[in-house]
Amino acid sequence: MARKSSRSTSFDVAALAGVSQSAVSRAFTPGSRIADETRSKVLDAALKLNYVPNSIASSLTTKRTNIVALIIGNLDNPFYVHVLHTFSRKLQEQGRQVLIFTVEPNSESDEAIMHLLKYQVDGVVLTAAQLSTRMISLCHDRGIPIVLFNRYIPGSDASGVRCDNVAGGALIAEAFLAAGAKNFALITGDLKGTTSQDRVRGFVGRLLEGGIKRSEIVEVEGHSSYEGAFNATVKLFRDQNRTRPDALFGVNDIMAMAAIDALRHRLGLRVPEDLMVGGFDDIPEGRRLPYQLTTVRQPIEQMVDETLEILHLDDPTEPIPRGIDRPIKGRLIWRNTIPVPAAYRWDKDDSQS
Amino acid sequence: MARKSSRSTSFDVAALAGVSQSAVSRAFTPGSRIADETRSKVLDAALKLNYVPNSIASSLTTKRTNIVALIIGNLDNPFYVHVLHTFSRKLQEQGRQVLIFTVEPNSESDEAIMHLLKYQVDGVVLTAAQLSTRMISLCHDRGIPIVLFNRYIPGSDASGVRCDNVAGGALIAEAFLAAGAKNFALITGDLKGTTSQDRVRGFVGRLLEGGIKRSEIVEVEGHSSYEGAFNATVKLFRDQNRTRPDALFGVNDIMAMAAIDALRHRLGLRVPEDLMVGGFDDIPEGRRLPYQLTTVRQPIEQMVDETLEILHLDDPTEPIPRGIDRPIKGRLIWRNTIPVPAAYRWDKDDSQS
DNA sequence: GCTCACTATGCATGCGCATGCACTGCTGTG
DNA sequence: CACAGCAGTGCATGCGCATGCATAGTGAGC
């Protein structure tokens, strides 16, 4: 049997049910005017014929595809996998689906945008990738809302939702200071990304307030990968002629975990005894026994909810929201890679949720 | 400005370029008869108008959406994330996109199928989820090829690509035997899934050949999660009145890593000195220093390639391939959680690729 | 019993593009 | 020089459905 064989249409169903094609259409359109009796006649016929409405065809008239594009640049980082999962779950609950566009981490996503425009998606979420402002207006002009997730483009009218990374970086710095650290180091991915940038800024800023003028900042080439951070850590501690850092901030959990592995298994140092480590994201892997990483939790659920709210998928007549910036506070999760100062002990949190 | 504002159509472009709408269509259709001069006139006009072909509309006539549905049940397992990534990358190279359908691990994906049928996808890949045979024929009847990835439904005419899990399980058993293990245990997820089933079968089968009649099999409730395996390991070694196992097979890397964490950090045992551990999948996380997991590598690239080959997306007139079963051999990767017997030392492999 | 208001339904049309067919004009061949 | 052959183009149509509009049917109110 060749493909495209039997795909019954609303006309087939109409014929079998003894009604008009419009009736079939209405039977499958919630909130449309149709008698219960007619609807069930239609549904019966549809069942017999294995009819499923062709949403491609309906998109042509409604101008809604119920598809949301998700541009994702770093599936190696479980944090973004979690983000993807959360979007997919929440959108499915609304009867929408995620169309994935994978791009090289930190590369331009302009090409992805050109492709997704073809698919007439209802909205775009961009995570972990760069984007030119021209593309933003291309989307806006065509009435497609786009939200940057955990990044922003200063001075553009693109809307975005992000963790308050400056405040988050400061939380780690504060934890280090409270735990009595003296010499600070930081490992980050590409500083072109606003995410890393802000975390570094928040961290260094808080240190300055604490009277620390100097800290070692290592920018890993490429994106924020485990391997990059591992090698950077080894290098950092091998080349060291000056005093060894006693506090290391990995700008995300993956990098912090890589640093811990390098410290323990390559450099023979103990965490947190010889050196404390802080991370960022709170990925499930960091909660595991070998790590028990102290980190800043990004409230993914809330961030996704805010993103969907800005996208306004339910009401395409609304003007596209421009220039919205929703920084959401993260929360410090005390575990075992930073010694908990007595003053903080009450809110140590090791929960899984 | 309201949405849906300016979305120019092929007619607009045609008008500006001074040609007919058909010419515009042809200008964007590779391999279609059009003079170079006309094409560039059209492309110029299109550029001016920010025209992008509406692939939804074209799908209506061509009956091709260039969308492939991927049903995925377990994004917590990096293996499947890698699978997703590979599919997305390879499909994008062909000008196609992945539409994601996330389902609960090991739950029915029948509902997902009903939804994806609406989107008129060109093909379906199903990973890590159950499926009724009724849904298979529903897809087949409508001319939509579906390939089961790493699972199969015995006796159905669904096609599938999978790692040869029986042979893979046997590889681990063989490694254990060669390393001199005497008492065997195995931790697995839901045995309803053919993947776990086969790995267990291969493992136990090979042990029998080696004269081992008995091994401890622990089936973790729910899906193959880290947490489940961790708790199961603790329980297994605490409740033990008999001789302690000296070889533990985690039916996938995540579970093996969970077991290692439990053994080391909860039970105070050393791996591989007190007890050797084998995994399955070869996820990047298992290569890291704290684990260096000996495991069976699933050749993802090849499996994805075979899947795409079976889907035959380029040639929708071909009959749908039915009942194909492509078991692909995995390869044992020697690392450090099973002591390498002298006879095997030559092929120890620690490469990252 | 008659009209009004409203519900339920059908008819006709258009969404944006691909494509079969007809037509034009041009090149090459005998 | 005549005509076949073909590349290039436009016209018309249909893909499957949603929806505005017209109409038939129903019940309520006087």
Tab-separated table of C-alpha atoms in Angstrom, chain B residues 19-283:
chain	number	residue	atom	x	y	z
B	19	VAL	CA	5.667	38.184	-12.610
B	20	SER	CA	2.906	35.752	-11.822
B	21	GLN	CA	2.382	34.067	-8.498
B	22	SER	CA	3.386	30.770	-10.046
B	23	ALA	CA	6.749	32.223	-10.882
B	24	VAL	CA	7.253	33.129	-7.227
B	25	SER	CA	6.314	29.650	-6.177
B	26	ARG	CA	8.726	28.199	-8.668
B	27	ALA	CA	11.483	30.529	-7.598
B	28	PHE	CA	11.340	28.982	-4.154
B	29	THR	CA	10.932	25.403	-5.315
B	30	PRO	CA	14.278	23.768	-6.045
B	31	GLY	CA	14.359	21.859	-9.287
B	32	SER	CA	11.488	23.714	-10.799
B	33	ARG	CA	11.574	25.204	-14.270
B	34	ILE	CA	12.366	28.867	-14.072
B	35	ALA	CA	14.850	31.175	-15.770
B	36	ASP	CA	17.718	32.354	-13.596
B	37	GLU	CA	16.844	35.929	-14.388
B	38	THR	CA	13.260	35.537	-13.251
B	39	ARG	CA	14.351	33.763	-10.118
B	40	SER	CA	16.633	36.571	-9.072
B	41	LYS	CA	13.984	39.192	-9.817
B	42	VAL	CA	11.684	37.260	-7.530
B	43	LEU	CA	14.277	36.817	-4.820
B	44	ASP	CA	15.046	40.514	-4.881
B	45	ALA	CA	11.414	41.405	-4.468
B	46	ALA	CA	11.033	38.802	-1.752
B	47	LEU	CA	13.941	40.282	0.146
B	48	LYS	CA	12.443	43.745	-0.057
B	49	LEU	CA	9.154	42.514	1.338
B	50	ASN	CA	10.679	40.191	3.925
B	51	TYR	CA	8.749	37.461	2.230
B	52	VAL	CA	9.109	33.948	3.587
B	53	PRO	CA	7.153	31.150	1.961
B	54	ASN	CA	4.319	29.864	4.081
B	55	SER	CA	5.095	26.217	4.456
B	56	ILE	CA	1.741	25.573	6.077
B	57	ALA	CA	0.018	26.605	2.895
B	58	SER	CA	2.355	24.636	0.725
B	59	SER	CA	1.836	21.560	2.867
B	60	LEU	CA	-1.774	21.684	1.910
B	61	THR	CA	-0.955	20.903	-1.689
B	62	THR	CA	2.268	18.968	-1.394
B	63	LYS	CA	1.075	16.876	1.532
B	64	ARG	CA	4.479	17.218	3.089
B	65	THR	CA	5.045	19.226	6.230
B	66	ASN	CA	8.754	18.567	6.687
B	67	ILE	CA	7.971	17.935	10.294
B	68	VAL	CA	8.872	14.752	12.093
B	69	ALA	CA	7.253	13.919	15.387
B	70	LEU	CA	9.446	12.635	18.167
B	71	ILE	CA	7.717	11.039	21.100
B	72	ILE	CA	10.009	11.024	24.038
B	73	GLY	CA	9.333	9.613	27.443
B	74	ASN	CA	12.420	10.177	29.471
B	75	LEU	CA	14.298	13.405	29.204
B	76	ASP	CA	15.878	12.704	32.581
B	77	ASN	CA	18.120	10.191	30.907
B	78	PRO	CA	20.879	11.999	29.011
B	79	PHE	CA	20.921	9.161	26.541
B	80	TYR	CA	17.562	10.172	25.175
B	81	VAL	CA	18.509	13.812	25.192
B	82	HIS	CA	21.413	12.863	23.014
B	83	VAL	CA	19.059	10.923	20.763
B	84	LEU	CA	16.784	13.928	20.487
B	85	HIS	CA	19.712	16.166	19.689
B	86	THR	CA	20.996	13.827	17.013
B	87	PHE	CA	17.625	13.555	15.339
B	88	SER	CA	17.151	17.282	15.423
B	89	ARG	CA	20.571	17.956	13.948
B	90	LYS	CA	20.280	15.446	11.153
B	91	LEU	CA	16.747	16.429	10.264
B	92	GLN	CA	17.593	20.102	10.207
B	93	GLU	CA	20.325	19.331	7.721
B	94	GLN	CA	17.571	17.975	5.496
B	95	GLY	CA	15.394	21.033	5.974
B	96	ARG	CA	13.087	19.294	8.412
B	97	GLN	CA	12.201	20.000	12.013
B	98	VAL	CA	11.354	17.985	15.057
B	99	LEU	CA	8.011	18.384	16.747
B	100	ILE	CA	8.329	17.182	20.325
B	101	PHE	CA	5.760	15.129	22.148
B	102	THR	CA	6.731	14.487	25.732
B	103	VAL	CA	4.933	11.741	27.594
B	104	GLU	CA	5.308	10.213	31.024
B	105	PRO	CA	8.058	7.612	30.991
B	106	ASN	CA	6.685	4.191	30.136
B	107	SER	CA	3.179	5.510	29.753
B	108	GLU	CA	0.927	4.995	26.781
B	109	SER	CA	1.680	7.340	23.938
B	110	ASP	CA	-1.647	6.738	22.238
B	111	GLU	CA	-2.816	10.200	23.099
B	112	ALA	CA	0.329	11.731	21.662
B	113	ILE	CA	-0.295	9.852	18.433
B	114	MET	CA	-3.797	11.242	18.185
B	115	HIS	CA	-2.374	14.724	18.515
B	116	LEU	CA	0.454	14.325	16.078
B	117	LEU	CA	-1.901	12.993	13.444
B	118	LYS	CA	-3.504	16.415	13.399
B	119	TYR	CA	-0.210	17.971	12.451
B	120	GLN	CA	0.174	15.761	9.388
B	121	VAL	CA	3.747	14.976	10.275
B	122	ASP	CA	5.833	13.209	7.681
B	123	GLY	CA	7.008	10.571	10.105
B	124	VAL	CA	7.091	9.497	13.707
B	125	VAL	CA	9.897	8.321	15.939
B	126	LEU	CA	8.956	6.785	19.234
B	127	THR	CA	11.443	6.472	22.067
B	128	ALA	CA	10.996	5.370	25.631
B	129	ALA	CA	7.273	4.909	25.760
B	130	GLN	CA	4.661	2.256	25.220
B	131	LEU	CA	2.337	2.133	22.280
B	132	SER	CA	-0.690	0.105	21.328
B	133	THR	CA	-0.722	-1.687	18.011
B	134	ARG	CA	-3.941	0.083	17.122
B	135	MET	CA	-2.013	3.341	16.939
B	136	ILE	CA	0.574	1.786	14.675
B	137	SER	CA	-2.040	0.862	12.120
B	138	LEU	CA	-3.685	4.236	12.538
B	139	CYS	CA	-0.450	5.832	11.396
B	140	HIS	CA	0.186	3.271	8.704
B	141	ASP	CA	-3.313	3.636	7.292
B	142	ARG	CA	-2.776	7.340	6.938
B	143	GLY	CA	0.528	6.834	5.226
B	144	ILE	CA	2.662	8.005	8.120
B	145	PRO	CA	5.720	5.866	8.726
B	146	ILE	CA	6.574	5.214	12.325
B	147	VAL	CA	9.770	3.800	13.715
B	148	LEU	CA	10.234	2.527	17.226
B	149	PHE	CA	13.575	3.575	18.605
B	150	ASN	CA	15.148	1.087	20.977
B	151	ARG	CA	12.008	-0.855	21.567
B	152	TYR	CA	9.782	-3.134	19.614
B	153	ILE	CA	6.392	-4.722	19.751
B	154	PRO	CA	6.707	-8.419	19.136
B	155	GLY	CA	4.335	-9.676	16.495
B	156	SER	CA	3.314	-6.264	15.232
B	157	ASP	CA	4.204	-4.872	11.836
B	158	ALA	CA	5.793	-1.810	13.369
B	159	SER	CA	9.343	-1.194	12.259
B	160	GLY	CA	12.062	-0.500	14.710
B	161	VAL	CA	15.702	0.247	15.208
B	162	ARG	CA	17.378	-0.792	18.392
B	163	CYS	CA	20.604	-1.652	19.989
B	164	ASP	CA	21.030	-5.387	20.219
B	165	ASN	CA	20.261	-5.327	23.888
B	166	VAL	CA	20.486	-9.058	24.382
B	167	ALA	CA	24.003	-9.117	22.992
B	168	GLY	CA	24.826	-5.986	24.973
B	169	GLY	CA	23.680	-7.500	28.237
B	170	ALA	CA	25.787	-10.533	27.425
B	171	LEU	CA	28.840	-8.325	26.931
B	172	ILE	CA	28.605	-7.050	30.472
B	173	ALA	CA	28.081	-10.543	31.843
B	174	GLU	CA	31.093	-11.691	29.928
B	175	ALA	CA	33.196	-8.852	31.254
B	176	PHE	CA	32.167	-9.714	34.804
B	177	LEU	CA	33.021	-13.367	34.277
B	178	ALA	CA	36.352	-12.521	32.726
B	179	ALA	CA	37.116	-10.288	35.683
B	180	GLY	CA	36.417	-13.162	38.001
B	181	ALA	CA	33.134	-12.131	39.578
B	182	LYS	CA	31.235	-14.790	41.485
B	183	ASN	CA	28.014	-13.279	42.773
B	184	PHE	CA	25.884	-11.218	40.476
B	185	ALA	CA	23.215	-8.643	40.920
B	186	LEU	CA	21.282	-6.570	38.462
B	187	ILE	CA	19.215	-3.462	38.798
B	188	THR	CA	16.644	-2.745	36.167
B	189	GLY	CA	13.728	-0.484	35.453
B	190	ASP	CA	10.293	-1.589	34.469
B	191	LEU	CA	10.565	-5.029	32.874
B	192	LYS	CA	7.549	-4.359	30.693
B	193	GLY	CA	9.873	-2.433	28.407
B	194	THR	CA	11.634	-4.599	25.858
B	195	THR	CA	14.845	-2.669	26.358
B	196	SER	CA	15.348	-3.629	30.000
B	197	GLN	CA	13.937	-7.072	29.342
B	198	ASP	CA	16.447	-7.854	26.635
B	199	ARG	CA	19.414	-6.559	28.549
B	200	VAL	CA	18.449	-8.691	31.497
B	201	ARG	CA	17.898	-11.670	29.250
B	202	GLY	CA	21.256	-11.287	27.579
B	203	PHE	CA	22.987	-10.837	30.897
B	204	VAL	CA	21.390	-13.784	32.630
B	205	GLY	CA	21.743	-15.931	29.546
B	206	ARG	CA	25.454	-15.364	29.343
B	207	LEU	CA	25.846	-16.065	33.047
B	208	LEU	CA	24.062	-19.377	32.572
B	209	GLU	CA	26.517	-20.278	29.865
B	210	GLY	CA	29.211	-19.494	32.362
B	211	GLY	CA	27.618	-21.874	34.821
B	212	ILE	CA	26.036	-19.240	37.035
B	213	LYS	CA	22.536	-20.339	37.849
B	214	ARG	CA	21.513	-17.612	40.167
B	215	SER	CA	21.676	-13.860	40.275
B	216	GLU	CA	19.835	-11.205	42.180
B	217	ILE	CA	17.490	-9.181	39.995
B	218	VAL	CA	16.009	-6.019	41.406
B	219	GLU	CA	13.284	-4.336	39.437
B	220	VAL	CA	12.953	-0.719	40.365
B	221	GLU	CA	9.435	0.610	40.460
B	222	GLY	CA	8.516	3.136	37.870
B	223	HIS	CA	11.001	4.037	35.192
B	224	SER	CA	14.741	3.704	35.115
B	225	SER	CA	15.584	6.642	37.295
B	226	TYR	CA	18.617	7.588	39.312
B	227	GLU	CA	16.655	7.814	42.518
B	228	GLY	CA	15.010	4.438	42.059
B	229	ALA	CA	18.313	2.748	41.388
B	230	PHE	CA	19.981	4.496	44.306
B	231	ASN	CA	17.396	3.312	46.787
B	232	ALA	CA	17.297	-0.141	45.292
B	233	THR	CA	21.044	-0.465	45.688
B	234	VAL	CA	20.964	0.594	49.314
B	235	LYS	CA	18.175	-1.846	49.990
B	236	LEU	CA	19.879	-4.661	48.127
B	237	PHE	CA	23.049	-4.393	50.160
B	238	ARG	CA	21.429	-3.725	53.499
B	239	ASP	CA	18.919	-6.575	53.429
B	240	GLN	CA	21.518	-9.009	52.319
B	241	ASN	CA	21.807	-12.085	54.516
B	242	ARG	CA	23.514	-14.113	51.833
B	243	THR	CA	26.848	-13.484	50.257
B	244	ARG	CA	27.289	-9.983	48.998
B	245	PRO	CA	27.306	-9.580	45.205
B	246	ASP	CA	30.675	-8.694	43.772
B	247	ALA	CA	29.314	-7.621	40.400
B	248	LEU	CA	26.425	-5.282	39.732
B	249	PHE	CA	24.875	-4.554	36.365
B	250	GLY	CA	22.926	-1.338	36.100
B	251	VAL	CA	20.700	-1.750	33.135
B	252	ASN	CA	21.520	1.755	31.993
B	253	ASP	CA	24.290	4.184	32.847
B	254	ILE	CA	22.112	6.386	34.991
B	255	MET	CA	21.207	3.447	37.185
B	256	ALA	CA	24.782	2.212	37.248
B	257	MET	CA	25.977	5.648	38.311
B	258	ALA	CA	23.299	5.766	40.988
B	259	ALA	CA	24.461	2.396	42.218
B	260	ILE	CA	28.062	3.563	42.338
B	261	ASP	CA	27.084	6.647	44.315
B	262	ALA	CA	25.102	4.541	46.752
B	263	LEU	CA	27.873	1.989	47.138
B	264	ARG	CA	30.573	4.545	47.731
B	265	HIS	CA	28.823	7.268	49.615
B	266	ARG	CA	26.177	5.411	51.510
B	267	LEU	CA	27.450	1.872	51.915
B	268	GLY	CA	31.132	2.610	52.181
B	269	LEU	CA	32.131	0.160	49.495
B	270	ARG	CA	34.787	0.667	46.873
B	271	VAL	CA	34.254	0.318	43.130
B	272	PRO	CA	35.735	-1.729	41.561
B	273	GLU	CA	37.808	-3.097	44.451
B	274	ASP	CA	34.920	-4.390	46.550
B	275	LEU	CA	32.488	-4.729	43.757
B	276	MET	CA	32.497	-4.152	40.046
B	277	VAL	CA	29.787	-2.276	38.190
B	278	GLY	CA	28.721	-2.305	34.560
B	279	GLY	CA	26.387	0.044	32.774
B	280	PHE	CA	24.713	0.433	29.416
B	281	ASP	CA	24.408	3.377	26.979
B	282	ASP	CA	27.736	5.140	27.328
B	283	ILE	CA	26.441	8.568	28.209
